[in-house]
Short mmCIF file of C-alpha atoms and ligand atoms in Angstrom, two decimals:
data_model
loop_
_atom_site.label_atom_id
_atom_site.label_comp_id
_atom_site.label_asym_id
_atom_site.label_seq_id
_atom_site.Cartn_x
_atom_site.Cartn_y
_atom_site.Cartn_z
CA UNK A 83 -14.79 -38.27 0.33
CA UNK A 84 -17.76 -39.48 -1.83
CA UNK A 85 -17.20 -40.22 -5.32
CA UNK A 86 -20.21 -41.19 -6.76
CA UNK A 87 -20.66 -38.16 -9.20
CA UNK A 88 -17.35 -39.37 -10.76
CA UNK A 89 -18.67 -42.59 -11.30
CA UNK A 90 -21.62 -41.88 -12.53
CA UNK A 91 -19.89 -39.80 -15.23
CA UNK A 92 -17.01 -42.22 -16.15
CA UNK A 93 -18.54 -45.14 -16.44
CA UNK A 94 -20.65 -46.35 -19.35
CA UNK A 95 -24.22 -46.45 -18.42
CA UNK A 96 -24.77 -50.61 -19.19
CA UNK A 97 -21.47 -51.10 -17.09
CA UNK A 98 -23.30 -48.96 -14.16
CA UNK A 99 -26.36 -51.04 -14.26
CA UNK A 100 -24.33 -54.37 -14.32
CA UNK A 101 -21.96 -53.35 -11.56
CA UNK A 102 -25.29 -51.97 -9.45
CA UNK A 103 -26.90 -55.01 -10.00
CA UNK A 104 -24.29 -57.06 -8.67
CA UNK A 105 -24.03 -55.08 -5.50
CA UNK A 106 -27.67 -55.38 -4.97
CA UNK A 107 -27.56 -58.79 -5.25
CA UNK A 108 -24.57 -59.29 -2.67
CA UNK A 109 -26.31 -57.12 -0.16
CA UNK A 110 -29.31 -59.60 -0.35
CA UNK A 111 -26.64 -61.98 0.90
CA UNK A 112 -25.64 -60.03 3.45
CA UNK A 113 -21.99 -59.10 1.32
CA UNK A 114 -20.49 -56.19 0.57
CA UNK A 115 -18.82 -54.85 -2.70
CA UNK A 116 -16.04 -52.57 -3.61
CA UNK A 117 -14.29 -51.23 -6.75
CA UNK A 118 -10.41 -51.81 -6.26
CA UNK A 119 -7.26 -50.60 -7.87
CA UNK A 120 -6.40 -49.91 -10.92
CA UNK A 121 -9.86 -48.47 -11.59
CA UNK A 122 -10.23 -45.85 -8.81
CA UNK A 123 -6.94 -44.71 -8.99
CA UNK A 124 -7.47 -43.76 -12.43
CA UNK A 125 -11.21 -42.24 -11.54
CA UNK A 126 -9.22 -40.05 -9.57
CA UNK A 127 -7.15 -39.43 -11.88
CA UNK A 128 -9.47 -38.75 -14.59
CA UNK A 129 -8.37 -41.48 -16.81
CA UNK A 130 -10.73 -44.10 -18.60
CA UNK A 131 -10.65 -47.34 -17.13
CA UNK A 132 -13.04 -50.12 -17.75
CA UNK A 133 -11.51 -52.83 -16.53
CA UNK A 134 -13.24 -52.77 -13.21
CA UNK A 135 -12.11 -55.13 -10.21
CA UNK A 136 -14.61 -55.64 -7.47
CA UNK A 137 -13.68 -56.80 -4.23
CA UNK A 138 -16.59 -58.56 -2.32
CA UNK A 139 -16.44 -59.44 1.88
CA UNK A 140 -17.63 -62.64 1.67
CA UNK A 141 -17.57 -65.67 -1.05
CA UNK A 142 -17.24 -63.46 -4.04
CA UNK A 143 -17.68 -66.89 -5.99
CA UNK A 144 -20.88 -67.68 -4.72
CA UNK A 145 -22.11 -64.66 -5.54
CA UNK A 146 -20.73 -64.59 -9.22
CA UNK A 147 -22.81 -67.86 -9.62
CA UNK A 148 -26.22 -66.14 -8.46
CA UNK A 149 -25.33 -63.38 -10.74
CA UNK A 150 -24.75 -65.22 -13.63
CA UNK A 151 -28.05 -67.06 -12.97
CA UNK A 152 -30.21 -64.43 -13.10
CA UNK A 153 -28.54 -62.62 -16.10
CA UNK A 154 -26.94 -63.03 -19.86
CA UNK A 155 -23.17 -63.11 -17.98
CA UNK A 156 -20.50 -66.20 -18.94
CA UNK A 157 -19.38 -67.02 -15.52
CA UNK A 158 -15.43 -68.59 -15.20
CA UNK A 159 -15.08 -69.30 -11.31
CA UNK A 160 -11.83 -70.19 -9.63
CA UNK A 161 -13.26 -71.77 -6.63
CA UNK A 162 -9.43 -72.63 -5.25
CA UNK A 163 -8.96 -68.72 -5.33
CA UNK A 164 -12.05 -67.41 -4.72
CA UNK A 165 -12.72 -65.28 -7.66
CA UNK A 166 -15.20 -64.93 -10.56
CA UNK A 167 -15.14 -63.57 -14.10
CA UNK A 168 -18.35 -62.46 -15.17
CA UNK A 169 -18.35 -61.85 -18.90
CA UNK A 170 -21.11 -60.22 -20.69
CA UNK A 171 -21.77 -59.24 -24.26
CA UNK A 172 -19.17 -55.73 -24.14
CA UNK A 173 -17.87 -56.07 -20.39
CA UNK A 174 -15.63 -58.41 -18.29
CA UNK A 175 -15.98 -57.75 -14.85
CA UNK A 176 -13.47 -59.47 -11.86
CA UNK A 177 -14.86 -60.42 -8.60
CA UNK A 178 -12.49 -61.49 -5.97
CA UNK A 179 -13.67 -62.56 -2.30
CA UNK A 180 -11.82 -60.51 0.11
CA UNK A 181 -8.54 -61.98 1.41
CA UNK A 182 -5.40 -61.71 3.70
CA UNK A 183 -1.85 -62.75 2.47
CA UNK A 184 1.21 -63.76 4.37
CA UNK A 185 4.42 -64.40 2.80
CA UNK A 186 6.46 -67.42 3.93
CA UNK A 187 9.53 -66.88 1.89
CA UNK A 188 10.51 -63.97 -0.10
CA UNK A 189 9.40 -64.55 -3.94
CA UNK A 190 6.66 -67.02 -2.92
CA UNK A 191 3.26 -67.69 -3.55
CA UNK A 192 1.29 -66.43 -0.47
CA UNK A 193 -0.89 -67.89 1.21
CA UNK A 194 -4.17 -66.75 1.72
CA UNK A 195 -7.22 -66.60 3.77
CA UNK A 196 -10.75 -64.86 3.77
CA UNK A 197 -10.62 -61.22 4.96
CA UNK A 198 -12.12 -58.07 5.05
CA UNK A 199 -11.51 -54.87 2.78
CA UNK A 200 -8.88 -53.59 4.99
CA UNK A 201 -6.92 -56.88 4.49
CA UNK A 202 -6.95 -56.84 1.19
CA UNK A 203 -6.06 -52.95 0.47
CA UNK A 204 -2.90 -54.11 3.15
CA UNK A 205 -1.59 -56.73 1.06
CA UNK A 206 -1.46 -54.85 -2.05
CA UNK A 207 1.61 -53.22 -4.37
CA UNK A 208 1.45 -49.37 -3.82
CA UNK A 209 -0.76 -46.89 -2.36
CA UNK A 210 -2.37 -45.91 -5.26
CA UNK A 211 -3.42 -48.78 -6.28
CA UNK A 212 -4.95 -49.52 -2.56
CA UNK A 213 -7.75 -47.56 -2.77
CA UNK A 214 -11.42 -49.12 -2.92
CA UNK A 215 -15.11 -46.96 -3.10
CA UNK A 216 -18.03 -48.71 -1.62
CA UNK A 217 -20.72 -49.82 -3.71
CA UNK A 218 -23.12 -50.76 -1.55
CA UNK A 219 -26.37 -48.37 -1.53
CA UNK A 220 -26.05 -47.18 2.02
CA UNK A 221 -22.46 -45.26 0.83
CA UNK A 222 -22.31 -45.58 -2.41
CA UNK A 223 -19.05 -43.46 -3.66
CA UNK A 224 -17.36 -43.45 -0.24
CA UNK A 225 -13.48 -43.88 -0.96
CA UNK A 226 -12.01 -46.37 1.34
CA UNK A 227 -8.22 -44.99 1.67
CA UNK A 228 -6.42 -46.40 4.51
CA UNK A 229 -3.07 -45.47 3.05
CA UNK A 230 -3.32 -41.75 1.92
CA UNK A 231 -3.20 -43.08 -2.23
CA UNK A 232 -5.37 -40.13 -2.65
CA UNK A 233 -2.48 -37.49 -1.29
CA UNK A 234 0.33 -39.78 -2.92
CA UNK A 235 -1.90 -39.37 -6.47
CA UNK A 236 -2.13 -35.77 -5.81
CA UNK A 237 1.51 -35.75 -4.87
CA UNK A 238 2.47 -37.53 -7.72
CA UNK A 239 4.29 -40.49 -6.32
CA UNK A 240 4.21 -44.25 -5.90
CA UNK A 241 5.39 -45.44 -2.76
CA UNK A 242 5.07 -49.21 -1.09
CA UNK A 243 2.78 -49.64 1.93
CA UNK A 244 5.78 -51.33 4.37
CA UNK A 245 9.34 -52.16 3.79
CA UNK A 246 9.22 -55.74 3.14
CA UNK A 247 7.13 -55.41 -0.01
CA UNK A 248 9.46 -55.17 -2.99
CA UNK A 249 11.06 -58.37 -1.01
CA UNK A 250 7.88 -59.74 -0.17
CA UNK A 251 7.23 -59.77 -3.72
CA UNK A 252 9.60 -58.60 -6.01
CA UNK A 253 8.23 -58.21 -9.58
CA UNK A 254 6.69 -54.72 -7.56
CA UNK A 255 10.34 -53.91 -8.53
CA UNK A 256 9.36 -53.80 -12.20
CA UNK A 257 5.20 -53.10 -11.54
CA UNK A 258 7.13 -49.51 -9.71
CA UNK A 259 8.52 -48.20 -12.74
CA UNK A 260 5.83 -49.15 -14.85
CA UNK A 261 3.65 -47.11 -12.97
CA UNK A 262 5.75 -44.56 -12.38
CA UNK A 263 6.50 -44.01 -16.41
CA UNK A 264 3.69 -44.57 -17.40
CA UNK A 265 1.97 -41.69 -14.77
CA UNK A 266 4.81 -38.87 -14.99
CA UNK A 267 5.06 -39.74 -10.90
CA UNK A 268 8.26 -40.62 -9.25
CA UNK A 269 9.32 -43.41 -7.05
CA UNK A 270 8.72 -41.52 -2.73
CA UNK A 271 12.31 -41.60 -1.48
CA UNK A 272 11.81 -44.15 0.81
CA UNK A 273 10.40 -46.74 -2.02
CA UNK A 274 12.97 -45.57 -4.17
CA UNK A 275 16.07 -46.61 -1.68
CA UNK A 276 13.83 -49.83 -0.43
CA UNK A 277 13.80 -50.72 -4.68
CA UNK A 278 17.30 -50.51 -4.61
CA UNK A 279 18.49 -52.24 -1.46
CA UNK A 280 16.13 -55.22 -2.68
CA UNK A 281 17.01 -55.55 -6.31
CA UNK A 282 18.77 -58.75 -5.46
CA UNK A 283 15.25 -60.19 -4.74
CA UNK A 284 14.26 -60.89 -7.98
CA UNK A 285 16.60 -64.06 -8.10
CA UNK A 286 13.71 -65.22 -5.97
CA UNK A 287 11.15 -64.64 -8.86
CA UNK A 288 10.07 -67.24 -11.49
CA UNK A 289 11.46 -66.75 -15.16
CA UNK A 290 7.50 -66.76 -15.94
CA UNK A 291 6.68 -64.10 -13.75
CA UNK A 292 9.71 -62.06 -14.84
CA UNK A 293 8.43 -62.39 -17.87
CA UNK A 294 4.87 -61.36 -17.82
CA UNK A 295 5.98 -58.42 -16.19
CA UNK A 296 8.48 -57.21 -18.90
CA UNK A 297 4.79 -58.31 -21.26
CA UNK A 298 3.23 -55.68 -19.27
CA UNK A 299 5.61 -53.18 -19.51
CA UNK A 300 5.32 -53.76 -23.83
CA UNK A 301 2.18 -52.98 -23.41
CA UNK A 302 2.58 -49.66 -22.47
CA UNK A 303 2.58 -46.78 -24.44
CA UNK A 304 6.14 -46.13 -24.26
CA UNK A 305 8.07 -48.77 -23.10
CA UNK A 306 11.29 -47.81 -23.43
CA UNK A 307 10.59 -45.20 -20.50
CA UNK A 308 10.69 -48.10 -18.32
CA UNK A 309 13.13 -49.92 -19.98
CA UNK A 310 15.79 -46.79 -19.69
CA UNK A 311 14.36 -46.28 -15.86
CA UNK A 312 14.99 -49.79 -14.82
CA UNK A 313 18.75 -49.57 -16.47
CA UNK A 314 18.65 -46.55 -14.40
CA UNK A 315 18.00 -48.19 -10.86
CA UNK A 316 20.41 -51.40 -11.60
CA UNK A 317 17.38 -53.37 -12.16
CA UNK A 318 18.13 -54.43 -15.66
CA UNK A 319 21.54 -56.52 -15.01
CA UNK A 320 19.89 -58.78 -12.54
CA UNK A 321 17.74 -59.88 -15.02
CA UNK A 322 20.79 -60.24 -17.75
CA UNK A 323 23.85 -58.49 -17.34
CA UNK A 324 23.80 -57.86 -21.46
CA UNK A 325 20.27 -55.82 -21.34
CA UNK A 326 20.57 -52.17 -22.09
CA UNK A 327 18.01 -49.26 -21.67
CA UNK A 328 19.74 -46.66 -23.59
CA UNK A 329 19.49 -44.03 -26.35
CA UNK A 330 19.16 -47.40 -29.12
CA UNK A 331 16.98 -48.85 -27.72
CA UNK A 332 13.97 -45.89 -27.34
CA UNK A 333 14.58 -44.66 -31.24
CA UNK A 334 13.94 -48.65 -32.44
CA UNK A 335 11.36 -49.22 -30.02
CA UNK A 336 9.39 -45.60 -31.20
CA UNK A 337 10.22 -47.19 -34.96
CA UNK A 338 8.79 -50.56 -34.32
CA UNK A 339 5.41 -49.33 -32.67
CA UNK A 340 5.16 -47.59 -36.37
CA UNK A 341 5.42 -50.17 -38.31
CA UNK A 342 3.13 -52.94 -36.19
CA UNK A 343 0.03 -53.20 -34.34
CA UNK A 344 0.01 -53.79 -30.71
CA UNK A 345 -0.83 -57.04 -30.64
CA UNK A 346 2.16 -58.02 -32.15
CA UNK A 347 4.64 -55.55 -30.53
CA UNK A 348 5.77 -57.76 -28.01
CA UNK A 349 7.69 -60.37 -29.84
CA UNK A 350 9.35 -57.34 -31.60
CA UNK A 351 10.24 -55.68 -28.36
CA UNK A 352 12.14 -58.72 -27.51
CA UNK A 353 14.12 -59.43 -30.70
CA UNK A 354 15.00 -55.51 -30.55
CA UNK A 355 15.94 -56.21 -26.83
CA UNK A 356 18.17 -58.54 -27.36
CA UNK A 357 19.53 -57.23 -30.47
CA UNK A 358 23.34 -56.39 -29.26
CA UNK A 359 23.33 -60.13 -27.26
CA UNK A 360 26.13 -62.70 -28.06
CA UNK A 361 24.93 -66.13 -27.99
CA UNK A 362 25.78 -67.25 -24.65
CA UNK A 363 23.90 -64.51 -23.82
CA UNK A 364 21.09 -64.86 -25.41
CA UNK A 365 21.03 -68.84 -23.66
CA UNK A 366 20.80 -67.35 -20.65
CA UNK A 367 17.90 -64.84 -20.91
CA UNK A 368 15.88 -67.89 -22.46
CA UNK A 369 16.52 -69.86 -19.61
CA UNK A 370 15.88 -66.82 -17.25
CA UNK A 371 12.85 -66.22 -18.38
CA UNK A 372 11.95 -69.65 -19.58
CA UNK A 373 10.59 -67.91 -23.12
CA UNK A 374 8.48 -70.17 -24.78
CA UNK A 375 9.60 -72.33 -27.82
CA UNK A 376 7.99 -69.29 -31.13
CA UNK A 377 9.57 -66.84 -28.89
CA UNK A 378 12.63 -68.22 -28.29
CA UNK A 379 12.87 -69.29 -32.31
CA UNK A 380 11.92 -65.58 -33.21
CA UNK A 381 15.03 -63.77 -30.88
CA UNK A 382 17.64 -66.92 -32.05
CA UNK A 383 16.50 -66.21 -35.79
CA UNK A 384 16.99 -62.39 -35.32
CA UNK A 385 20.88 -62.62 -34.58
CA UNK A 386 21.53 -65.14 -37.15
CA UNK A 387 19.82 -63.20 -39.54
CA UNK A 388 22.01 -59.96 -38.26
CA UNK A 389 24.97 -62.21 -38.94
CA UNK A 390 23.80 -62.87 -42.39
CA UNK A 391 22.81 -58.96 -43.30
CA UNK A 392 26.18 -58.87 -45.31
CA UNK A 393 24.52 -60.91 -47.95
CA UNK A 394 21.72 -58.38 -48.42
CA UNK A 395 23.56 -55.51 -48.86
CA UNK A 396 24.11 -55.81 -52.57
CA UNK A 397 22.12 -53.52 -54.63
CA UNK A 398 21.70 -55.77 -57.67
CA UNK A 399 20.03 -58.67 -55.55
CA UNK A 400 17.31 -60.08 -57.41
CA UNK A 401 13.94 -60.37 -55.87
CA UNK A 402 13.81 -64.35 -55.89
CA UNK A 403 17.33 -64.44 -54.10
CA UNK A 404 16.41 -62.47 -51.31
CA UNK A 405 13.33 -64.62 -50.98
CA UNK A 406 15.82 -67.28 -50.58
CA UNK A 407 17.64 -65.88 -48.38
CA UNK A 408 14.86 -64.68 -45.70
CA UNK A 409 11.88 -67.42 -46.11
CA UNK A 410 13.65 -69.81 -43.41
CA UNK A 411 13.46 -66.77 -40.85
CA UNK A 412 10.84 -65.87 -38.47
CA UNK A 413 8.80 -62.73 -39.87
CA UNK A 414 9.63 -61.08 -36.72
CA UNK A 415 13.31 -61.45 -37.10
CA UNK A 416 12.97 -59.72 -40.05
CA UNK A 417 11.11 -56.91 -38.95
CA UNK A 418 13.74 -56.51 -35.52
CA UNK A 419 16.45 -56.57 -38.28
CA UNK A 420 15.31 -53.79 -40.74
CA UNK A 421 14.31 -51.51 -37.95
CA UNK A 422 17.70 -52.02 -36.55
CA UNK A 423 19.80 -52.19 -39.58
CA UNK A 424 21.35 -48.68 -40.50
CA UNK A 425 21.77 -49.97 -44.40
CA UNK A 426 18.81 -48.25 -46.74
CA UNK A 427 19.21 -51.45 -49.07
CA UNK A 428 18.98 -53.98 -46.99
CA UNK A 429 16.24 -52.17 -45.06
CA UNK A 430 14.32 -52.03 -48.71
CA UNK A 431 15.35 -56.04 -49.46
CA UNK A 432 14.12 -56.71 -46.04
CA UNK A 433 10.63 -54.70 -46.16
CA UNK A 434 10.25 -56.14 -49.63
CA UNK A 435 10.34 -59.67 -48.31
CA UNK A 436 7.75 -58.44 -45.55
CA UNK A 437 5.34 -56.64 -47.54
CA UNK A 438 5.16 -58.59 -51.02
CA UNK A 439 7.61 -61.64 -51.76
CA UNK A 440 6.48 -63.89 -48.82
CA UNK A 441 2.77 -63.35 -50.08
CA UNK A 442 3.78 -64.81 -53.80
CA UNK A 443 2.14 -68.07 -55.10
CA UNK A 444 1.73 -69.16 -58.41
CA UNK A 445 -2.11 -69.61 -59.70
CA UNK A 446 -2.36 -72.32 -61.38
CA UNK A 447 -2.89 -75.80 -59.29
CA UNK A 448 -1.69 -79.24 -59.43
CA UNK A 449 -4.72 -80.68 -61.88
CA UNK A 450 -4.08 -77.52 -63.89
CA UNK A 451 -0.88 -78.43 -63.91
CA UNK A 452 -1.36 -82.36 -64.73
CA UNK A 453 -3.74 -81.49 -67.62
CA UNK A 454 -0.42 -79.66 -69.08
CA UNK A 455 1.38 -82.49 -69.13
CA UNK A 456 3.10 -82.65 -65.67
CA UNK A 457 3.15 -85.21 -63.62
CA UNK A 458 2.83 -85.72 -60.22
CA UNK A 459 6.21 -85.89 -58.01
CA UNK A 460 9.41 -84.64 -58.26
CA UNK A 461 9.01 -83.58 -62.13
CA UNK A 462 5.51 -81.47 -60.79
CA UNK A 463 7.91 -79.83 -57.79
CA UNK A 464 10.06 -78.77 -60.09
CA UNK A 465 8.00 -76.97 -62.30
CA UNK A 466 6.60 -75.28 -59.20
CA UNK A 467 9.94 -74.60 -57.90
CA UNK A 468 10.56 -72.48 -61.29
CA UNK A 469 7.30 -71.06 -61.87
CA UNK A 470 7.62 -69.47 -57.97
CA UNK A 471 10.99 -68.35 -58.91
CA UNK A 472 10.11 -66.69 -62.25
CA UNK A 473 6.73 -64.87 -60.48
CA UNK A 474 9.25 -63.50 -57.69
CA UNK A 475 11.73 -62.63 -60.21
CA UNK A 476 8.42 -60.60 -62.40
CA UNK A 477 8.70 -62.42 -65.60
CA UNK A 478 5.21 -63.71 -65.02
CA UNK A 479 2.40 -61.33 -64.66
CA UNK A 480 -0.76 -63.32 -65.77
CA UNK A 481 -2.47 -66.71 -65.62
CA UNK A 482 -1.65 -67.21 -68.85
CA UNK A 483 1.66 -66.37 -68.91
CA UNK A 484 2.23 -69.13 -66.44
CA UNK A 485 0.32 -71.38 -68.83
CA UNK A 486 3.15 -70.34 -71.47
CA UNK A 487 5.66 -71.20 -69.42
CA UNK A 488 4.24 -74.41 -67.21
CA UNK A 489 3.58 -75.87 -71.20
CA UNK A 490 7.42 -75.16 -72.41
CA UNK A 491 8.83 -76.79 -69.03
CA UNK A 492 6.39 -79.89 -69.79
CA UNK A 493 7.85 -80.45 -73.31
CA UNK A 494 10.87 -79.51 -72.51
CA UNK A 495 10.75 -82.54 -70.02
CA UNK A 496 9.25 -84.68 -72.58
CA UNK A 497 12.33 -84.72 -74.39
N1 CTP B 172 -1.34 -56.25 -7.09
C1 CTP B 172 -0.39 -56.28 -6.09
N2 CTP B 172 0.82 -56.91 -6.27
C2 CTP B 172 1.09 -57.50 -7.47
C3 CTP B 172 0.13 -57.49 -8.50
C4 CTP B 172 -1.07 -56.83 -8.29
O1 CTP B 172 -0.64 -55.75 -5.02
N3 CTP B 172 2.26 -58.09 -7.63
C5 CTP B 172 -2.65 -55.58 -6.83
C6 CTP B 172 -2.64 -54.07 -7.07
O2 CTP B 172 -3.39 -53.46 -6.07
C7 CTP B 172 -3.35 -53.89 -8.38
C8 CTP B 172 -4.31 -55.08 -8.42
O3 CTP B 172 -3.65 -56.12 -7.69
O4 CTP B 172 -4.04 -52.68 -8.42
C9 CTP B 172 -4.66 -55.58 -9.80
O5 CTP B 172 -3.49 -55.84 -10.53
P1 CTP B 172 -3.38 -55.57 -12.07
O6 CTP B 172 -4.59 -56.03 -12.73
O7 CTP B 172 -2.05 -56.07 -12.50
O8 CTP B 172 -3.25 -53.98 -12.16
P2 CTP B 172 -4.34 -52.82 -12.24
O9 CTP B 172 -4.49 -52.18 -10.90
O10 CTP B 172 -5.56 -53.26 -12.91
O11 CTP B 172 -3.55 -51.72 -13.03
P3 CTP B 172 -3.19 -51.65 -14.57
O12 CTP B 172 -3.94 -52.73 -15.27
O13 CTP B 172 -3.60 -50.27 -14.91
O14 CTP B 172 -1.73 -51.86 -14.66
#
């Protein structure tokens, strides 16, 4: 099957050139290049993709460095791994030099060698994401498909190349049902039994790697598809026997992606994850997943704070006490605990911390304040400490209305 109308009408035009350009090069060398995973499957599927992955036979990194010579590319090279980032002005493009992988204990590293394109479409996840189409000019557009990822696209299904690869590997457990969500597909039967037999595998896996894979899965659209799929399948327990994918879980995550912007949806995810946690629990997801040090402050903030909701649910709270009572928390703590609070007022005390009284500073500055009358030190903190508390509070509105005041505290001192 030749492909090369579909290319030619997904792909920007400057990516074309830079992605032809490369592939003439490399067959000046004598190499050939291919466009891998993620990006062909979702050619065939219709589905923009720009984040092209090139395979090359040969030393992919030598030929990133002649690339980068002759154009306006930024070239990273990982010589130990034998691929290149080429990054120019509106693309990133990945080269990777062909390789084989063996495994030498489940949950490993593997270790790997040069190899051709067939090598490297073995060694991967699923067939759909093991399909490559050949750059080079004499076939430009042929699909290289040597394990029917067209007819399991078509079929609707992700399925593993060989029964040792969820063991082999076993964040594919997780990778799985983030593809499957995310496509409308379903686990083939096979994959689906294999996924279960070897959810005991992921004890083999880093906490890191855990970890980046439940990233990935924030990153989708939807998350909690895969989140209630993997509590499904029996995955979610081995990771931490207190994680839940159910009916709470969707509505909050569908509220937070409202309120914040993907970039920080992540950290949110996680405080809303671990939302129903005790503490011992929440130890020993940390530790599981070794979560870094903000990360780990954010999720520990979010259940003290739900401890210490009863204090906001008073409806004659003034502003400056709830700023007391929330400025020691992580912001998103906060936000975790008004989307999952099911009180309207402290929802409202809550937001109005987020969107206003952690963004109030008095105007006038220290000099301003010295030519008052105040002196620097405790006396000057003090005044500060009041003026803050009466801007929260409302009772100052204007620059000079904190003069008025900052000039009664100052004789009032003086006394
Ligand atoms: N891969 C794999 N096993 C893994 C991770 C990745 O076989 N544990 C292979 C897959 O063939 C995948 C490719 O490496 O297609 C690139 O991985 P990644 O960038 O994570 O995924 P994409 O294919 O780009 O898919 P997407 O970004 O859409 O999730």
């Amino acid at each position: 099957m030749n492909l090369a109308r579909q290319i030619e009408q997904y792909l920007p035009r400057q990516l074309l050139e830079l992605v032809k350009d490369i592939s003439g090069q490399a067959a000046k060398r004598g190499q050939r290049v291919y466009l891998v995973g993620g990006a062909v499957r979702d050619l065939l599927l219709g589905y923009p993709n720009f984040d092209l992955d090139l395979v090359v036979e040969g030393d992919a990194v030598k030929l990133a460095q002649q690339v980068a010579e002759t154009s306006q590319a930024k070239l990273l090279a990982h010589h130990r791994f034998g691929t290149a980032k080429l990054r120019y002005e509106n693309f990133t493009l990945d080269l990777a030099t062909a390789r084989r992988e063996t495994y030498a204990k489940p949950g490993a590293l593997p270790a790997v060698t040069p190899g051709t394109l067939k090598d490297d479409l073995v060694r991967r996840d699923f067939s759909i994401n093991a399909m490559a189409i050949s750059l080079a000019s004499n076939d430009y557009g042929e699909l290289v498909d040597p394990h029917q990822g067209k007819s399991d696209l078509e079929r609707r299904l992700v399925r593993i190349l060989h029964p040792g690869s969820f063991s082999d590997d076993a964040t594919r457990i997780l990778r799985a049902v983030r593809y499957e969500q995310r496509l409308g597909f379903e686990l083939e039967t096979q994959t689906a039994q294999l996924l279960k037999r070897d959810i005991p595998m992921l004890n083999t896996i880093s906490g890191d790697r855990i970890r980046h894979e439940l990233e990935l899965i924030f990153k989708e659209k939807q998350p909690e598809f895969a989140v209630r799929r993997l509590a499904e399948l029996g995955v979610l327990p081995r990771i931490s026997p207190f994680l839940k994918g159910d009916g709470w879980i969707a509505e909050k995550f569908d509220r937070a992606r409202r309120l914040k912007k993907p970039a920080q949806l992540s950290s949110l995810y996680f405080c809303l994850l671990i939302y129903s946690f005790s503490e011992k629990g929440i130890e020993q997801f940390l530790a599981r997943l070794n979560i870094p040090a903000k990360l780990s402050r954010a999720m520990h903030d979010t259940l003290r704070l739900k401890t210490n909701l009863p204090l906001l649910d008073k409806s004659s709270l003034k502003p400056s006490k709830i700023y007391y009572l929330l400025r020691e928390y992580e912001p998103v703590a906060i936000q975790a605990n008004a989307i999952a609070s099911d009180s309207s007022m402290v929802h409202r005390s809550l937001q109005l911390f987020l969107t206003k009284l952690r963004y109030v500073r008095i105007s006038l500055n220290g000099e301003e304040l010295k030519r008052l009358g105040i002196s620097a030190g405790p006396e000057m903190g003090k005044v500060l400490q009041i003026l803050h508390k009466a801007k929260l509070d409302g009772e100052l509105k204007t620059r000079a209305d904190e003069k008025k005041l900052a000039l009664s505290l100052s004789l009032k001192l003086e006394r």
